[in-house]
Coordinates of C-alpha atoms and ligand atoms in Angstrom, one line a residue:
M17 CA 0.0 0.3 0.0
W18 CA 1.4 3.5 -1.4
E19 CA 0.1 6.5 1.1
V20 CA -0.4 9.6 -1.5
G21 CA -2.5 11.4 0.8
P22 CA 0.5 13.9 2.0
R23 CA 0.9 14.5 -2.0
D24 CA -2.2 13.8 -3.8
G25 CA -4.7 14.9 -1.0
L26 CA -2.7 17.9 -0.2
Q27 CA -1.9 19.5 -3.7
N28 CA -6.0 19.0 -4.4
E29 CA -7.2 21.1 -1.1
S30 CA -7.9 24.6 -1.9
A31 CA -6.8 25.8 1.5
I32 CA -3.2 25.3 2.4
L33 CA -2.2 23.9 5.2
P34 CA 0.5 25.1 7.3
T35 CA 4.1 22.9 7.4
A36 CA 3.7 22.1 11.1
D37 CA -0.3 20.6 10.7
K38 CA 1.4 18.3 7.4
I39 CA 4.2 17.2 9.6
A40 CA 2.3 15.8 12.7
W41 CA -0.5 14.5 9.9
I42 CA 2.8 12.7 7.9
D43 CA 4.1 11.7 11.6
S44 CA 0.4 10.1 12.8
L45 CA 1.5 8.1 9.5
T46 CA 4.8 7.1 10.3
D47 CA 3.3 6.2 14.2
A48 CA 0.4 3.6 12.5
G49 CA 3.3 1.4 10.6
L50 CA 2.5 2.6 7.0
P51 CA 4.7 0.9 4.9
F52 CA 5.0 3.4 1.7
I53 CA 4.6 7.6 2.3
E54 CA 4.5 9.8 -0.4
A55 CA 5.4 12.5 1.7
S56 CA 5.0 15.8 -0.6
S57 CA 6.4 17.1 -4.1
F58 CA 9.4 18.7 -5.8
V59 CA 7.4 20.9 -8.3
S60 CA 6.9 24.2 -9.5
P61 CA 5.6 26.2 -6.6
G62 CA 3.9 28.4 -9.2
W63 CA 2.6 25.2 -10.7
I64 CA 1.6 23.7 -7.0
P65 CA 1.6 26.1 -4.2
Q66 CA 0.1 24.1 -1.9
L67 CA 3.4 22.2 -1.5
A68 CA 5.7 24.7 -2.2
D69 CA 6.8 23.8 1.5
A70 CA 7.9 20.1 0.5
D71 CA 11.9 20.6 1.6
E72 CA 10.5 22.0 4.9
V73 CA 7.8 18.8 5.5
F74 CA 11.0 16.6 4.6
A75 CA 13.0 18.2 7.0
G76 CA 10.4 18.2 10.0
I77 CA 9.0 14.9 9.5
R78 CA 10.1 11.9 11.8
R79 CA 11.0 8.9 9.6
R80 CA 10.8 5.1 10.8
P81 CA 13.7 3.0 9.1
E82 CA 10.8 0.6 7.9
T83 CA 9.0 3.6 6.1
V84 CA 9.9 4.4 2.2
Y85 CA 9.1 8.3 2.1
S86 CA 8.9 9.3 -1.0
A87 CA 8.0 12.3 -3.2
L88 CA 7.4 13.4 -7.2
A89 CA 10.2 14.9 -9.1
P90 CA 9.3 16.1 -12.7
N91 CA 12.7 17.4 -13.7
A92 CA 16.2 17.9 -12.5
R93 CA 15.6 20.5 -9.9
G94 CA 13.2 18.5 -8.7
L95 CA 15.3 15.4 -8.4
E96 CA 18.7 17.7 -7.1
R97 CA 15.8 18.9 -4.5
A98 CA 14.3 15.6 -3.2
L99 CA 18.1 14.2 -3.0
A100 CA 18.9 17.0 -0.6
A101 CA 15.6 16.2 1.0
G102 CA 16.7 12.5 1.9
V103 CA 14.0 10.8 -0.3
N104 CA 14.1 7.4 -0.3
A105 CA 12.2 7.1 -3.1
V106 CA 11.1 9.4 -6.0
A107 CA 8.4 9.7 -8.8
V108 CA 8.1 10.7 -12.2
F109 CA 4.7 11.5 -13.8
M110 CA 3.7 12.0 -17.2
S111 CA 0.4 11.3 -18.9
A112 CA -1.3 8.4 -21.8
S113 CA -2.9 11.4 -23.4
E114 CA -1.1 14.4 -24.9
T115 CA -3.5 16.8 -23.6
H116 CA -3.2 16.2 -20.0
N117 CA 0.3 15.6 -20.5
R118 CA 0.9 19.1 -21.7
R119 CA -1.5 20.8 -19.2
N120 CA -0.1 19.4 -16.4
I121 CA 3.6 19.6 -17.0
N122 CA 3.9 21.7 -20.4
K123 CA 5.5 19.3 -22.4
S124 CA 4.3 16.6 -24.9
I125 CA 5.0 13.6 -24.1
A126 CA 7.7 13.1 -26.6
Q127 CA 9.5 16.0 -24.9
T128 CA 8.9 14.6 -21.5
H129 CA 10.9 11.0 -21.6
P130 CA 14.2 13.0 -21.9
V131 CA 13.4 15.2 -18.8
L132 CA 12.5 11.9 -17.3
R133 CA 15.2 9.7 -18.1
E134 CA 17.7 12.0 -16.6
V135 CA 15.9 12.1 -13.5
T136 CA 15.1 8.5 -13.2
R137 CA 18.9 7.9 -13.8
G138 CA 20.1 10.1 -11.6
A139 CA 17.9 8.8 -8.6
K140 CA 19.4 5.2 -9.4
D141 CA 22.7 6.4 -9.6
Q142 CA 22.4 7.0 -6.1
G143 CA 20.5 4.4 -4.8
V144 CA 16.9 5.9 -5.2
F145 CA 13.9 3.8 -5.7
V146 CA 12.0 5.4 -8.9
R147 CA 8.2 4.7 -9.5
G148 CA 6.9 5.9 -12.9
Y149 CA 3.2 7.2 -13.3
V150 CA 0.9 6.6 -15.8
S151 CA -1.7 9.0 -15.7
T152 CA -4.7 8.9 -17.6
A153 CA -4.2 5.5 -18.2
F154 CA -8.0 4.9 -18.4
G155 CA -9.2 8.1 -19.6
C156 CA -8.5 11.8 -20.3
P157 CA -10.4 14.7 -19.0
Y158 CA -9.9 16.5 -22.4
E159 CA -9.6 13.9 -24.7
G160 CA -11.8 11.2 -23.9
A161 CA -10.9 7.2 -24.1
V162 CA -7.6 6.7 -23.8
A163 CA -5.9 3.5 -26.2
V164 CA -4.6 1.0 -24.3
D165 CA -1.5 1.0 -26.7
Q166 CA -0.4 4.2 -25.8
V167 CA -0.3 3.6 -22.3
L168 CA 1.4 0.3 -22.9
R169 CA 4.3 2.5 -25.0
V170 CA 4.7 5.0 -22.2
A171 CA 4.9 2.6 -19.4
L172 CA 7.4 0.1 -21.4
R173 CA 9.6 3.2 -22.4
L174 CA 9.7 4.5 -18.6
L175 CA 11.0 0.8 -17.7
E176 CA 13.6 1.1 -20.7
D177 CA 14.7 4.2 -18.9
G178 CA 15.0 2.5 -15.7
V179 CA 11.7 3.5 -13.4
D180 CA 11.7 -0.2 -11.0
E181 CA 7.6 -0.1 -10.9
I182 CA 4.6 1.6 -13.0
S183 CA 1.5 3.0 -11.1
L184 CA -0.9 3.3 -13.6
G185 CA -3.3 6.2 -13.0
D186 CA -6.7 6.2 -12.8
T187 CA -6.3 10.0 -12.9
I188 CA -10.4 10.8 -13.4
G189 CA -11.6 7.9 -12.0
V190 CA -13.8 7.0 -14.9
A191 CA -12.7 3.2 -14.7
T192 CA -15.3 0.4 -14.4
P193 CA -13.9 -3.1 -13.3
A194 CA -14.2 -4.3 -17.3
D195 CA -12.0 -1.2 -18.2
T196 CA -9.6 -2.2 -15.0
E197 CA -9.2 -5.8 -16.4
R198 CA -8.8 -5.2 -20.3
V199 CA -6.0 -2.8 -19.8
L200 CA -4.3 -5.3 -17.3
Q201 CA -4.8 -8.1 -19.9
V202 CA -2.5 -6.1 -22.1
L203 CA -0.4 -4.3 -19.6
L204 CA 0.5 -7.7 -17.8
K205 CA 1.7 -9.4 -20.9
H206 CA 4.4 -7.1 -21.1
I207 CA 4.9 -6.5 -17.6
P208 CA 5.5 -8.5 -14.4
T209 CA 2.8 -8.0 -11.7
N210 CA 5.2 -7.5 -8.8
R211 CA 6.7 -3.8 -11.0
L212 CA 2.7 -2.9 -11.5
A213 CA 0.9 -0.8 -9.3
L214 CA -2.8 0.8 -9.4
H215 CA -3.7 4.1 -8.7
M216 CA -7.2 4.5 -8.9
H217 CA -9.3 7.6 -8.0
D218 CA -12.6 7.2 -6.6
T219 CA -14.9 9.8 -8.5
R220 CA -17.5 7.4 -9.7
G221 CA -17.1 4.8 -6.6
T222 CA -15.7 2.1 -8.7
A223 CA -11.8 2.6 -7.2
L224 CA -12.5 -0.5 -4.7
A225 CA -14.2 -2.9 -7.2
N226 CA -11.3 -2.3 -10.2
I227 CA -8.6 -3.0 -7.2
L228 CA -10.4 -6.0 -6.3
V229 CA -9.9 -6.7 -10.3
G230 CA -6.3 -6.1 -9.8
L231 CA -5.9 -8.4 -7.2
T232 CA -7.8 -11.5 -9.0
M233 CA -5.2 -10.8 -11.2
G234 CA -1.9 -10.9 -9.3
V235 CA -1.6 -7.0 -9.0
T236 CA -0.3 -6.5 -4.8
T237 CA 0.7 -2.4 -4.8
F238 CA -2.4 -0.2 -4.2
D239 CA -2.0 3.4 -4.0
S240 CA -4.6 4.9 -2.0
A241 CA -4.8 8.3 0.3
L242 CA -5.9 8.2 3.9
G243 CA -9.7 9.5 4.4
G244 CA -10.0 9.5 0.2
L245 CA -8.4 13.3 -0.3
G246 CA -7.0 13.8 -3.8
G247 CA -7.3 14.9 -7.1
C248 CA -5.0 16.5 -10.1
P249 CA -5.6 20.4 -10.1
Y250 CA -5.3 19.8 -13.8
A251 CA -7.2 17.1 -14.2
P252 CA -11.0 19.0 -14.5
G253 CA -13.2 16.3 -12.6
A254 CA -10.7 14.3 -10.8
S255 CA -11.5 13.8 -7.1
G256 CA -10.3 11.9 -4.3
N257 CA -8.2 9.0 -4.4
V258 CA -9.6 5.5 -3.1
A259 CA -9.2 5.8 1.1
T260 CA -6.5 4.2 2.8
D261 CA -8.9 3.4 5.6
D262 CA -11.6 1.6 3.5
L263 CA -8.9 -0.4 1.2
V264 CA -7.8 -1.6 4.8
Y265 CA -11.2 -2.3 5.7
M266 CA -12.0 -4.5 2.3
L267 CA -8.3 -6.3 2.7
E268 CA -8.9 -7.2 6.4
G269 CA -12.1 -8.3 5.5
L270 CA -10.4 -10.5 2.7
G271 CA -7.8 -11.7 5.0
I272 CA -5.0 -10.3 3.0
L273 CA -1.9 -9.0 5.4
C274 CA -1.2 -5.4 4.6
G275 CA 0.6 -4.6 7.3
I276 CA -1.7 -2.0 8.7
R277 CA -4.8 -2.6 10.8
S278 CA -8.4 -0.5 10.7
Q279 CA -7.5 0.7 14.4
A280 CA -4.3 2.4 14.1
L281 CA -5.5 4.7 11.3
E282 CA -8.0 6.2 13.7
R283 CA -5.8 8.8 15.1
P284 CA -4.4 9.7 11.6
L285 CA -7.8 10.0 10.9
S286 CA -8.7 12.4 13.3
V287 CA -5.2 14.5 12.9
L288 CA -6.1 15.0 9.2
R289 CA -10.2 16.1 9.8
S290 CA -8.7 18.5 12.3
A291 CA -6.2 20.1 9.9
V292 CA -8.3 20.4 6.8
G293 CA -11.2 21.4 8.9
H294 CA -14.0 19.4 6.7
S295 CA -15.7 15.9 6.5
L296 CA -13.6 13.4 4.8
R297 CA -15.2 11.3 1.7
S298 CA -14.2 8.0 3.1
H299 CA -17.1 5.2 4.5
A300 CA -14.6 4.1 7.4
S301 CA -14.1 7.6 8.6
A302 CA -17.9 8.4 8.1
V303 CA -17.8 5.4 10.7
L304 CA -15.4 6.5 12.7
F305 CA -16.9 9.4 13.5
A306 CA -20.4 9.2 13.5
E307 CA -19.9 6.5 16.2
G308 CA -16.7 7.8 18.0
G309 CA -15.0 4.5 16.9
M310 CA -13.5 2.9 13.9
E311 CA -15.1 -0.4 13.2
C312 CA -12.8 -3.5 12.7
G313 CA -13.2 -5.3 9.8
P314 CA -12.9 -9.6 10.0
V315 CA -9.5 -10.6 10.2
Ligands
HMG421 P1 7.5 25.1 -16.8 O1 7.2 25.9 -16.3 O2 7.0 24.6 -18.3 O3 9.0 24.8 -16.4 O4 7.2 24.0 -15.8 P2 10.0 25.9 -15.9 O5 11.5 25.3 -16.1 O6 10.1 26.9 -17.4 O7 9.8 26.5 -14.3 C1 9.1 27.8 -14.1 C2 9.3 27.9 -12.8 O8 9.1 27.0 -11.6 C3 10.6 28.6 -12.5 O9 10.9 29.6 -11.8 C4 11.7 27.1 -12.3 O10 12.9 28.0 -11.4 C5 10.3 26.4 -11.2 P3 11.0 30.9 -12.3 O11 11.9 31.1 -12.7 O12 9.7 31.2 -12.7 O13 10.5 32.1 -10.9 N1 10.8 25.2 -11.4 C6 11.0 24.7 -10.1 N2 10.9 25.2 -8.6 C7 11.0 23.8 -8.1 N3 11.3 22.6 -8.0 C8 11.3 22.6 -9.3 C9 11.2 23.5 -10.5 N4 11.2 23.3 -12.0 C10 10.5 24.3 -12.0 N5 11.9 20.8 -9.8 C11 7.3 21.6 -14.5 C12 7.0 22.8 -15.8 C13 7.3 20.1 -15.0 C14 8.1 22.3 -13.6 C15 5.4 22.7 -13.9 O14 4.9 22.2 -15.0 C16 5.0 21.4 -13.0 O15 5.8 21.9 -11.4 N6 4.1 20.9 -13.2 C17 3.6 19.8 -11.7 C18 2.4 19.6 -11.7 C19 2.2 18.9 -11.0 O16 2.6 18.7 -9.9 N7 0.4 17.9 -11.0 C20 0.4 17.1 -10.2 C21 0.6 15.8 -10.0 S1 0.5 14.9 -11.5 C22 -0.9 13.6 -10.4 O17 -1.7 14.2 -9.6 C23 -1.4 12.3 -11.0 C24 -0.7 11.2 -10.2 O18 -1.5 11.7 -9.3 C25 -1.2 10.1 -11.0 C26 -2.7 9.8 -11.4 O19 -3.2 10.2 -10.7 O20 -3.0 9.5 -12.4 C27 1.1 11.5 -10.2
MG422 MG1 -3.2 11.1 -9.1

């Protein structure tokens, strides 16, 4: 499980959280035992002002040796900042659709590849793990349907350039279980399951069902955001990621060990709700805050 709330979640909040609140929330995620935390983004502060304090966030968080702390890096400048901050992993990102790629990172797909190759090689030279997000893998807010061949082409090129893992993004949450199966059937012919993750936004309520399809097809890494925060400011219509708390509840019920217990998420959920100052999207948090305690699924 790859917790993306401090990055994907906070980049889409209309209010900019104080750095101290971000640090307190990330520390609570660390205490809960989350194995992977995408803590911020070393992107242009002009493009994502919500995460302009990434350097301070990394300097302020408490680290657990067992947890991998990652961040986005879109270019050499981002990598330099990320390495100086002591990340354990970096994530490069691009889209399978041309228009979203241009709106999100101001370059064509062809112009993006060499930039990300430089970031990937620079990170690998320092022994840092690299993820490669392929956004709009199931649909684009500007172009609509995205051909699976194009998703495969972008993913394979990132792997050739040295990324360790591809995370397939349903950026605007349009995928159904049938779409998930169709895309995975093609990608899994070329990419082993242990190098493929799913990053499902839950705009239309299909994210958990899509993850279940991924699980049955052998995928074991899933991105999620506590409370269901998330979205991309350059993808109109994008809303929250699948909620970590809902995903953990489902996995517990299925008897699948993911290293975290539902109850351990209660404190991070409280810290998060106080920090953002609004209710959260997740079902599990609705139960927690309505009843004063989070229900624990069958184990
Ligand atoms: P640009 O404007 O073409 O680049 O942006 P530039 O090189 O002309 O730089 C513009 C300004 O940004 C300059 O500052 C640079 O110094 C500065 P100025 O001279 O104007 O004062 N700059 C930087 N500052 C700090 N750190 C940096 C950095 N780079 C440039 N790394 C760029 C190109 C890629 C930088 C920009 O488009 C950008 O930052 N985009 C990021 C957009 C973003 O973060 N989107 C959300 C994340 S992606 C996502 O959410 C999808 C995902 O979740 C998966 C899914 O759901 O599908 C991952
Ligand atoms: Mg996302």
